[in-house]
PDB file of C-alpha atoms in Angstrom:
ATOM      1  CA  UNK F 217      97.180  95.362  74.690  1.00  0.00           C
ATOM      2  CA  UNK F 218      99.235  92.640  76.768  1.00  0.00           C
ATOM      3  CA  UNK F 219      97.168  91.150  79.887  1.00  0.00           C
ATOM      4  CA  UNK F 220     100.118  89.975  82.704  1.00  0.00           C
ATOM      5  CA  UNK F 221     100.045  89.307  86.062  1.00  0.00           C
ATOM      6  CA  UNK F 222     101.457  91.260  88.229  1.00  0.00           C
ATOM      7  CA  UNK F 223     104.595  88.537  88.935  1.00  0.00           C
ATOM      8  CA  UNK F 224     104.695  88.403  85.259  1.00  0.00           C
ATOM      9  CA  UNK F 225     104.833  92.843  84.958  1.00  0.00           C
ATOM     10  CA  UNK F 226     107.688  92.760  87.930  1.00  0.00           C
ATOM     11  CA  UNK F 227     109.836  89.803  85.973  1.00  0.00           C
ATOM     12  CA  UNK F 228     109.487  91.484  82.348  1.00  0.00           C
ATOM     13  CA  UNK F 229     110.700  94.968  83.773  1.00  0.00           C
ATOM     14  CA  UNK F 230     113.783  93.112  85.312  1.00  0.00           C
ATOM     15  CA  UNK F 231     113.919  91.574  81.831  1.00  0.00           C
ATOM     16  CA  UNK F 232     114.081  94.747  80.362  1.00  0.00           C
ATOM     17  CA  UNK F 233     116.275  96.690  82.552  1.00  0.00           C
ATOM     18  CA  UNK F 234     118.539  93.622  81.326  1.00  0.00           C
ATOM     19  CA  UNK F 235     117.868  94.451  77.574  1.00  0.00           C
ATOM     20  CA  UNK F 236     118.367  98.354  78.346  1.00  0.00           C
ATOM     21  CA  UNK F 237     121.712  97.382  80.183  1.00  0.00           C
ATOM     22  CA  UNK F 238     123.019  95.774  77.081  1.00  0.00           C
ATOM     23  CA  UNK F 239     122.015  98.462  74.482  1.00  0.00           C
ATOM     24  CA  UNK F 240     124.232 100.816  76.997  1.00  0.00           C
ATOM     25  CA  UNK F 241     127.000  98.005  77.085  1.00  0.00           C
ATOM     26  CA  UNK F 242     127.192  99.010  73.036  1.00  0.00           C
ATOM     27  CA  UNK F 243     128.225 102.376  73.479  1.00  0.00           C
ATOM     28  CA  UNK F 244     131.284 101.312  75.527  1.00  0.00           C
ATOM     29  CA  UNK F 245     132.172  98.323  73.212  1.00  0.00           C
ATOM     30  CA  UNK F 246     130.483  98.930  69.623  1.00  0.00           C
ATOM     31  CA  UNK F 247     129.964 102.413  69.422  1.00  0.00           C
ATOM     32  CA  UNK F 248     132.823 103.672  70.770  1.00  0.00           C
ATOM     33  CA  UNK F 249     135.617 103.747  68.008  1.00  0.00           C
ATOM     34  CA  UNK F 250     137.228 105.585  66.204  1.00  0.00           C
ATOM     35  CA  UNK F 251     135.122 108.076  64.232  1.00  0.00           C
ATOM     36  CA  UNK F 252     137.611 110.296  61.721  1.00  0.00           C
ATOM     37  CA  UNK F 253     141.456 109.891  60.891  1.00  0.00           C
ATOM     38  CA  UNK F 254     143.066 113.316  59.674  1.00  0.00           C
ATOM     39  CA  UNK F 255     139.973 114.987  60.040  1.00  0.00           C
ATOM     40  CA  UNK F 256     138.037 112.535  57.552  1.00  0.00           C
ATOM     41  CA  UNK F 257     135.330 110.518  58.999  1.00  0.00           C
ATOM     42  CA  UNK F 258     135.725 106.772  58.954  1.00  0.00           C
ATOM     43  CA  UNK F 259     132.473 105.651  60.044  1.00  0.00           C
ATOM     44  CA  UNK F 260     130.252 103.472  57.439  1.00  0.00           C
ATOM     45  CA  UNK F 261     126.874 103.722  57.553  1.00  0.00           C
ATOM     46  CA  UNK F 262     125.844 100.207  58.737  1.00  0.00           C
ATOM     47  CA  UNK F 263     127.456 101.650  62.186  1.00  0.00           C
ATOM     48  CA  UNK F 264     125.812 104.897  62.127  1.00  0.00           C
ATOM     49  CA  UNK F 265     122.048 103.018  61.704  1.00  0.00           C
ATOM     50  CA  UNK F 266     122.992 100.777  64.482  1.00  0.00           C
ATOM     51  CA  UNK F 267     123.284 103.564  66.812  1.00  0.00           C
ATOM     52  CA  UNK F 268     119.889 104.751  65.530  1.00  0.00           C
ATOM     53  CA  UNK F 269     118.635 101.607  65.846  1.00  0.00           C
ATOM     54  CA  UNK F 270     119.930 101.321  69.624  1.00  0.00           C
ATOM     55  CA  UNK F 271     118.834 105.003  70.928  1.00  0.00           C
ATOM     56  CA  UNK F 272     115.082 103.689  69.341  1.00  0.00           C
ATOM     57  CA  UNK F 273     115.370 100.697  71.179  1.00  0.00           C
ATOM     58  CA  UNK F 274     116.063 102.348  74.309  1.00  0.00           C
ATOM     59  CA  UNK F 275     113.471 104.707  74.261  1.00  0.00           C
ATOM     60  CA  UNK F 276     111.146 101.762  73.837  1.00  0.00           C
ATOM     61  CA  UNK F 277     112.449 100.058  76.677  1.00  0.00           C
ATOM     62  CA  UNK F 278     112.082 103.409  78.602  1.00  0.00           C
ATOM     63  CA  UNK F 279     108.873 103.396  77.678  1.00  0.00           C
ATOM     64  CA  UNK F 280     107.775  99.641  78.728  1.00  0.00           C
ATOM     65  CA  UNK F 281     109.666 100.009  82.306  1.00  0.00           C
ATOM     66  CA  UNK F 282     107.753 103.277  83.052  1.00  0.00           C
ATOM     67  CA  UNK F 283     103.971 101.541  81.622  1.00  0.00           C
ATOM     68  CA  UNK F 284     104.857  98.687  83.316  1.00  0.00           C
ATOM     69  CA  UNK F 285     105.885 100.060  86.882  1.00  0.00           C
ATOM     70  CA  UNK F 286     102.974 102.491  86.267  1.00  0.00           C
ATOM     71  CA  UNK F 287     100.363  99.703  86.087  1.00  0.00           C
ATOM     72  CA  UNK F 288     102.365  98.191  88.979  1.00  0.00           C
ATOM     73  CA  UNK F 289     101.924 100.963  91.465  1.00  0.00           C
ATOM     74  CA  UNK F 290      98.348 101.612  90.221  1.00  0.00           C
ATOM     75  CA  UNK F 291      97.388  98.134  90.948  1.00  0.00           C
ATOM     76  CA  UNK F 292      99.034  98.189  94.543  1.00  0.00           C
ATOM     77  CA  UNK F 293      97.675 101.408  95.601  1.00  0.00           C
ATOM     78  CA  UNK F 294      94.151 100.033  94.770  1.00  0.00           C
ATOM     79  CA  UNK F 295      94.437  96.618  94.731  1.00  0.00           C
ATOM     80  CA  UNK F 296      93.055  95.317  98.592  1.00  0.00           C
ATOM     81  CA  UNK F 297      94.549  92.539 100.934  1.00  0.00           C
ATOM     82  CA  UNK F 298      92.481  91.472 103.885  1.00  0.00           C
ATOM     83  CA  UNK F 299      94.805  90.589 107.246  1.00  0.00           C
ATOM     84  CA  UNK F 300      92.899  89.547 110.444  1.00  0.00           C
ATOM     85  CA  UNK F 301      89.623  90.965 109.224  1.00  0.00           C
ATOM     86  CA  UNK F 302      91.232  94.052 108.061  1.00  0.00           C
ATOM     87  CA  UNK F 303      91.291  95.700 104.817  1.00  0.00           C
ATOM     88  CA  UNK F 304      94.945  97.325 103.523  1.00  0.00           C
ATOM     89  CA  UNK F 305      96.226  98.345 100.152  1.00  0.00           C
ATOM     90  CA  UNK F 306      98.842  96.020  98.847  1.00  0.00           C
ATOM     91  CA  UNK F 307     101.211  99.054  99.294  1.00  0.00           C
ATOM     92  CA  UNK F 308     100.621  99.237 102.488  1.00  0.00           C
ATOM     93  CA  UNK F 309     101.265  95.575 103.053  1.00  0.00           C
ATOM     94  CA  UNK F 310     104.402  95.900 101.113  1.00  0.00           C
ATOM     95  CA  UNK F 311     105.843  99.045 103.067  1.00  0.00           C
ATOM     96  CA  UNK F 312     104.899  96.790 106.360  1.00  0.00           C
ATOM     97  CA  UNK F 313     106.656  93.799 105.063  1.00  0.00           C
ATOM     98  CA  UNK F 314     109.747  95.876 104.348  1.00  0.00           C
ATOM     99  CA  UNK F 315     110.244  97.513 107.804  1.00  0.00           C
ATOM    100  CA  UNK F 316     108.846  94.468 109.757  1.00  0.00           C
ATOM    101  CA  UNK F 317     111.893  92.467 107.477  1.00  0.00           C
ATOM    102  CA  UNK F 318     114.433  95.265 108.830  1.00  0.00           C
ATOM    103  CA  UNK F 319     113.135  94.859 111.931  1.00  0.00           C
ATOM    104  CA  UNK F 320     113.808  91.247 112.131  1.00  0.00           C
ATOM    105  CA  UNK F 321     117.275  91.617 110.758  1.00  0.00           C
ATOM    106  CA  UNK F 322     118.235  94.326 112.901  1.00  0.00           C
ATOM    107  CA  UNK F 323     116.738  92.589 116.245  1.00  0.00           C
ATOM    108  CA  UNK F 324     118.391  89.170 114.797  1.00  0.00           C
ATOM    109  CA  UNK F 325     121.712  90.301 114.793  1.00  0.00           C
ATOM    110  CA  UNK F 326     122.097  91.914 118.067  1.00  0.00           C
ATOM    111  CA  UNK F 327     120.846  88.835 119.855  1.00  0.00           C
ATOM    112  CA  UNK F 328     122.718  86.713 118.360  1.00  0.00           C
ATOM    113  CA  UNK F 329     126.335  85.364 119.718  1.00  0.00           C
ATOM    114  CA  UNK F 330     128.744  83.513 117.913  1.00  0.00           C
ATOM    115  CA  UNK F 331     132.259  84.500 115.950  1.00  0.00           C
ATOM    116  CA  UNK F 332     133.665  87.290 118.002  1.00  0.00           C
ATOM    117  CA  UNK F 333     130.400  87.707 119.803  1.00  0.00           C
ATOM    118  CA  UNK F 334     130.648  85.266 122.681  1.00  0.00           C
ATOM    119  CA  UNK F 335     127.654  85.633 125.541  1.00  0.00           C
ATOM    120  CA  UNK F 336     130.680  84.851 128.295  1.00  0.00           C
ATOM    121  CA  UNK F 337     133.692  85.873 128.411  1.00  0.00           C
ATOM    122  CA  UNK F 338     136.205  86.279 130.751  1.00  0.00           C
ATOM    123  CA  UNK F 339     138.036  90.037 131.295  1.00  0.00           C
ATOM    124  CA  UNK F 340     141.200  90.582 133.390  1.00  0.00           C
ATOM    125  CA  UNK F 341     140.329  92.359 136.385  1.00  0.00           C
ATOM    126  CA  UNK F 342     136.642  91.960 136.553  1.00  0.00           C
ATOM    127  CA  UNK F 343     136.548  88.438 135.991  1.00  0.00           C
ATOM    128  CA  UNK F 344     133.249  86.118 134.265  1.00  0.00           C
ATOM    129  CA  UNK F 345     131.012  88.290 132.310  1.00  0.00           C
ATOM    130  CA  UNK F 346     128.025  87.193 130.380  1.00  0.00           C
ATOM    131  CA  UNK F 347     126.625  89.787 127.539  1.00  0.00           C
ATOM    132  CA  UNK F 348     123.261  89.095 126.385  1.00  0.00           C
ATOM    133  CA  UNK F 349     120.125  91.279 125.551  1.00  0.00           C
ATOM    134  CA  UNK F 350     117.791  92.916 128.155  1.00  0.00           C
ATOM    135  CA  UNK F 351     114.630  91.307 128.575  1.00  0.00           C
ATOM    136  CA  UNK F 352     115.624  88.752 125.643  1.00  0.00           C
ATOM    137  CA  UNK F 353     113.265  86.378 126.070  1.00  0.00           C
ATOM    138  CA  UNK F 354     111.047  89.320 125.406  1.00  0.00           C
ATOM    139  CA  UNK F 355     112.715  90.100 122.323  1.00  0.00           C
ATOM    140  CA  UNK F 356     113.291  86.945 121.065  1.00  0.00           C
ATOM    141  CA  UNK F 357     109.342  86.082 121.272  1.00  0.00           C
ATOM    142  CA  UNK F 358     108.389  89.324 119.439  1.00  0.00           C
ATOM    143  CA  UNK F 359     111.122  87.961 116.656  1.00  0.00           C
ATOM    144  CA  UNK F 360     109.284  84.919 116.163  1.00  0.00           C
ATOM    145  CA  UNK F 361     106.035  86.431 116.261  1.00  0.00           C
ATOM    146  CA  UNK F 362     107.064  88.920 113.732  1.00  0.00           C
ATOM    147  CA  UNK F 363     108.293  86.450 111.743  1.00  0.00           C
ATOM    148  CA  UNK F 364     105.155  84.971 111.686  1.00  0.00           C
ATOM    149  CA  UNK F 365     103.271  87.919 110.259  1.00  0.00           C
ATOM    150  CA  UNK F 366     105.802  88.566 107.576  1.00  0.00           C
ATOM    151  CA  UNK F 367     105.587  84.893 106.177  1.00  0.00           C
ATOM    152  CA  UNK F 368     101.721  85.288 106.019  1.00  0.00           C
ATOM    153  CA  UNK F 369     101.811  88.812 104.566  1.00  0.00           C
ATOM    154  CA  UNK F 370     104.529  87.167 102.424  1.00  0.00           C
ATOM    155  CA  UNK F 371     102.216  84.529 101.040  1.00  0.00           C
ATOM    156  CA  UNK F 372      99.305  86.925 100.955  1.00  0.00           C
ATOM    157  CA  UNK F 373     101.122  89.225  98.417  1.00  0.00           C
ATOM    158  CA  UNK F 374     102.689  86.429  96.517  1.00  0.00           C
ATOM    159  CA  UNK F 375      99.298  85.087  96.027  1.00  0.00           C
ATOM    160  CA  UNK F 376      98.196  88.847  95.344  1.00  0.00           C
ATOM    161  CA  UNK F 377     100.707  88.935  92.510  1.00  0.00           C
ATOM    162  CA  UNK F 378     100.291  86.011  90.993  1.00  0.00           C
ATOM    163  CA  UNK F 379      96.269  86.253  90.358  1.00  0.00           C
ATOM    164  CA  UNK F 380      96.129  90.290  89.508  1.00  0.00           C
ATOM    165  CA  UNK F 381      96.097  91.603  86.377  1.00  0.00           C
ATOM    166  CA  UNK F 382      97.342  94.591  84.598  1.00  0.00           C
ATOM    167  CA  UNK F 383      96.917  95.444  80.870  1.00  0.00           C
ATOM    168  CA  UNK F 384      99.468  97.591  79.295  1.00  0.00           C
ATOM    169  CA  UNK F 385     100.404  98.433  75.659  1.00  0.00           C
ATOM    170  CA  UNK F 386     104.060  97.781  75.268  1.00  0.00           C
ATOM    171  CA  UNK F 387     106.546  98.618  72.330  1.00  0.00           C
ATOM    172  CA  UNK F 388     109.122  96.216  72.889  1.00  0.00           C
ATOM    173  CA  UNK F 389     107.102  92.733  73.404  1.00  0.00           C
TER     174      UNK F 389
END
């Protein structure tokens, strides 16, 4: 059995999507050649027990990335955060941090002005117009408030990762 954090579980499957992504790479460059002239196969056998040797190693990797993210997801769905005297899964916490980063980003860019988004312009006709948000101060206040939240939750999962444990039994390490 191999005892890793939880950092450690999330940077070994990237690792081995990275090995599994190279053992396909082989079948574009290694493996695929030339097999028979005039109906008489020209492949040696050193070839032929590579490709064995490569559809092995993939099912290993297969079957590290799906232990691993296993453990992964078991952990978060049971492991427990506590945010302003509350109690969540770090699932939950996760799922938050994603939409509360979207929201963020999506709030960000439509109040912001700059390249081809000035706040006054001036059209023919009308004359001075200012664009801005409604209520923006509003807005901009619940951005940095938000933003707040997600660099604690940030930290709080960070932390979360770095000190839990999974054990898993791997092939490939």
């Amino acid at each position: 059995m191999t005892e890793l954090t939880l950092q450690e579980a999330i940077f070994t499957v990237s690792n081995l999507r990275n090995q599994l992504n190279k053992e396909y790479a082989k079948f574009d460059t290694e493996y695929r050649v030339p097999v028979a002239v005039n109906n008489e196969s020209i492949v040696n056998d050193g070839k032929a027990a590579d490709v064995k040797d490569s559809l092995k190693k993939i099912e290993q990797l297969k079957h590290d990335i799906i232990t691993l993210k296993a453990a992964v997801h078991h952990k978060n769905t049971t492991g427990k955060l506590t945010i302003d005297g509350a109690e969540y899964t770090a699932s939950e916490v996760l799922e938050s941090l994603k939409l509360e980063r979207d929201i963020v980003n999506n709030l960000q860019n439509n109040t912001a002005f700059g390249y081809h988004r000035e706040r006054i312009k001036t059209v023919a006709g009308v004359g001075i117009v200012e664009e801005g948000i409604i209520s923006e101060k509003e807005v901009l206040e619940y951005i940095e408030a938000l933003e707040v939240k997600v660099n604690r939750k940030s930290m709080l999962i960070d932390k979360f990762n770095s000190t839990e444990t999974i054990e898993v039994k791997l092939k490939t390490i």
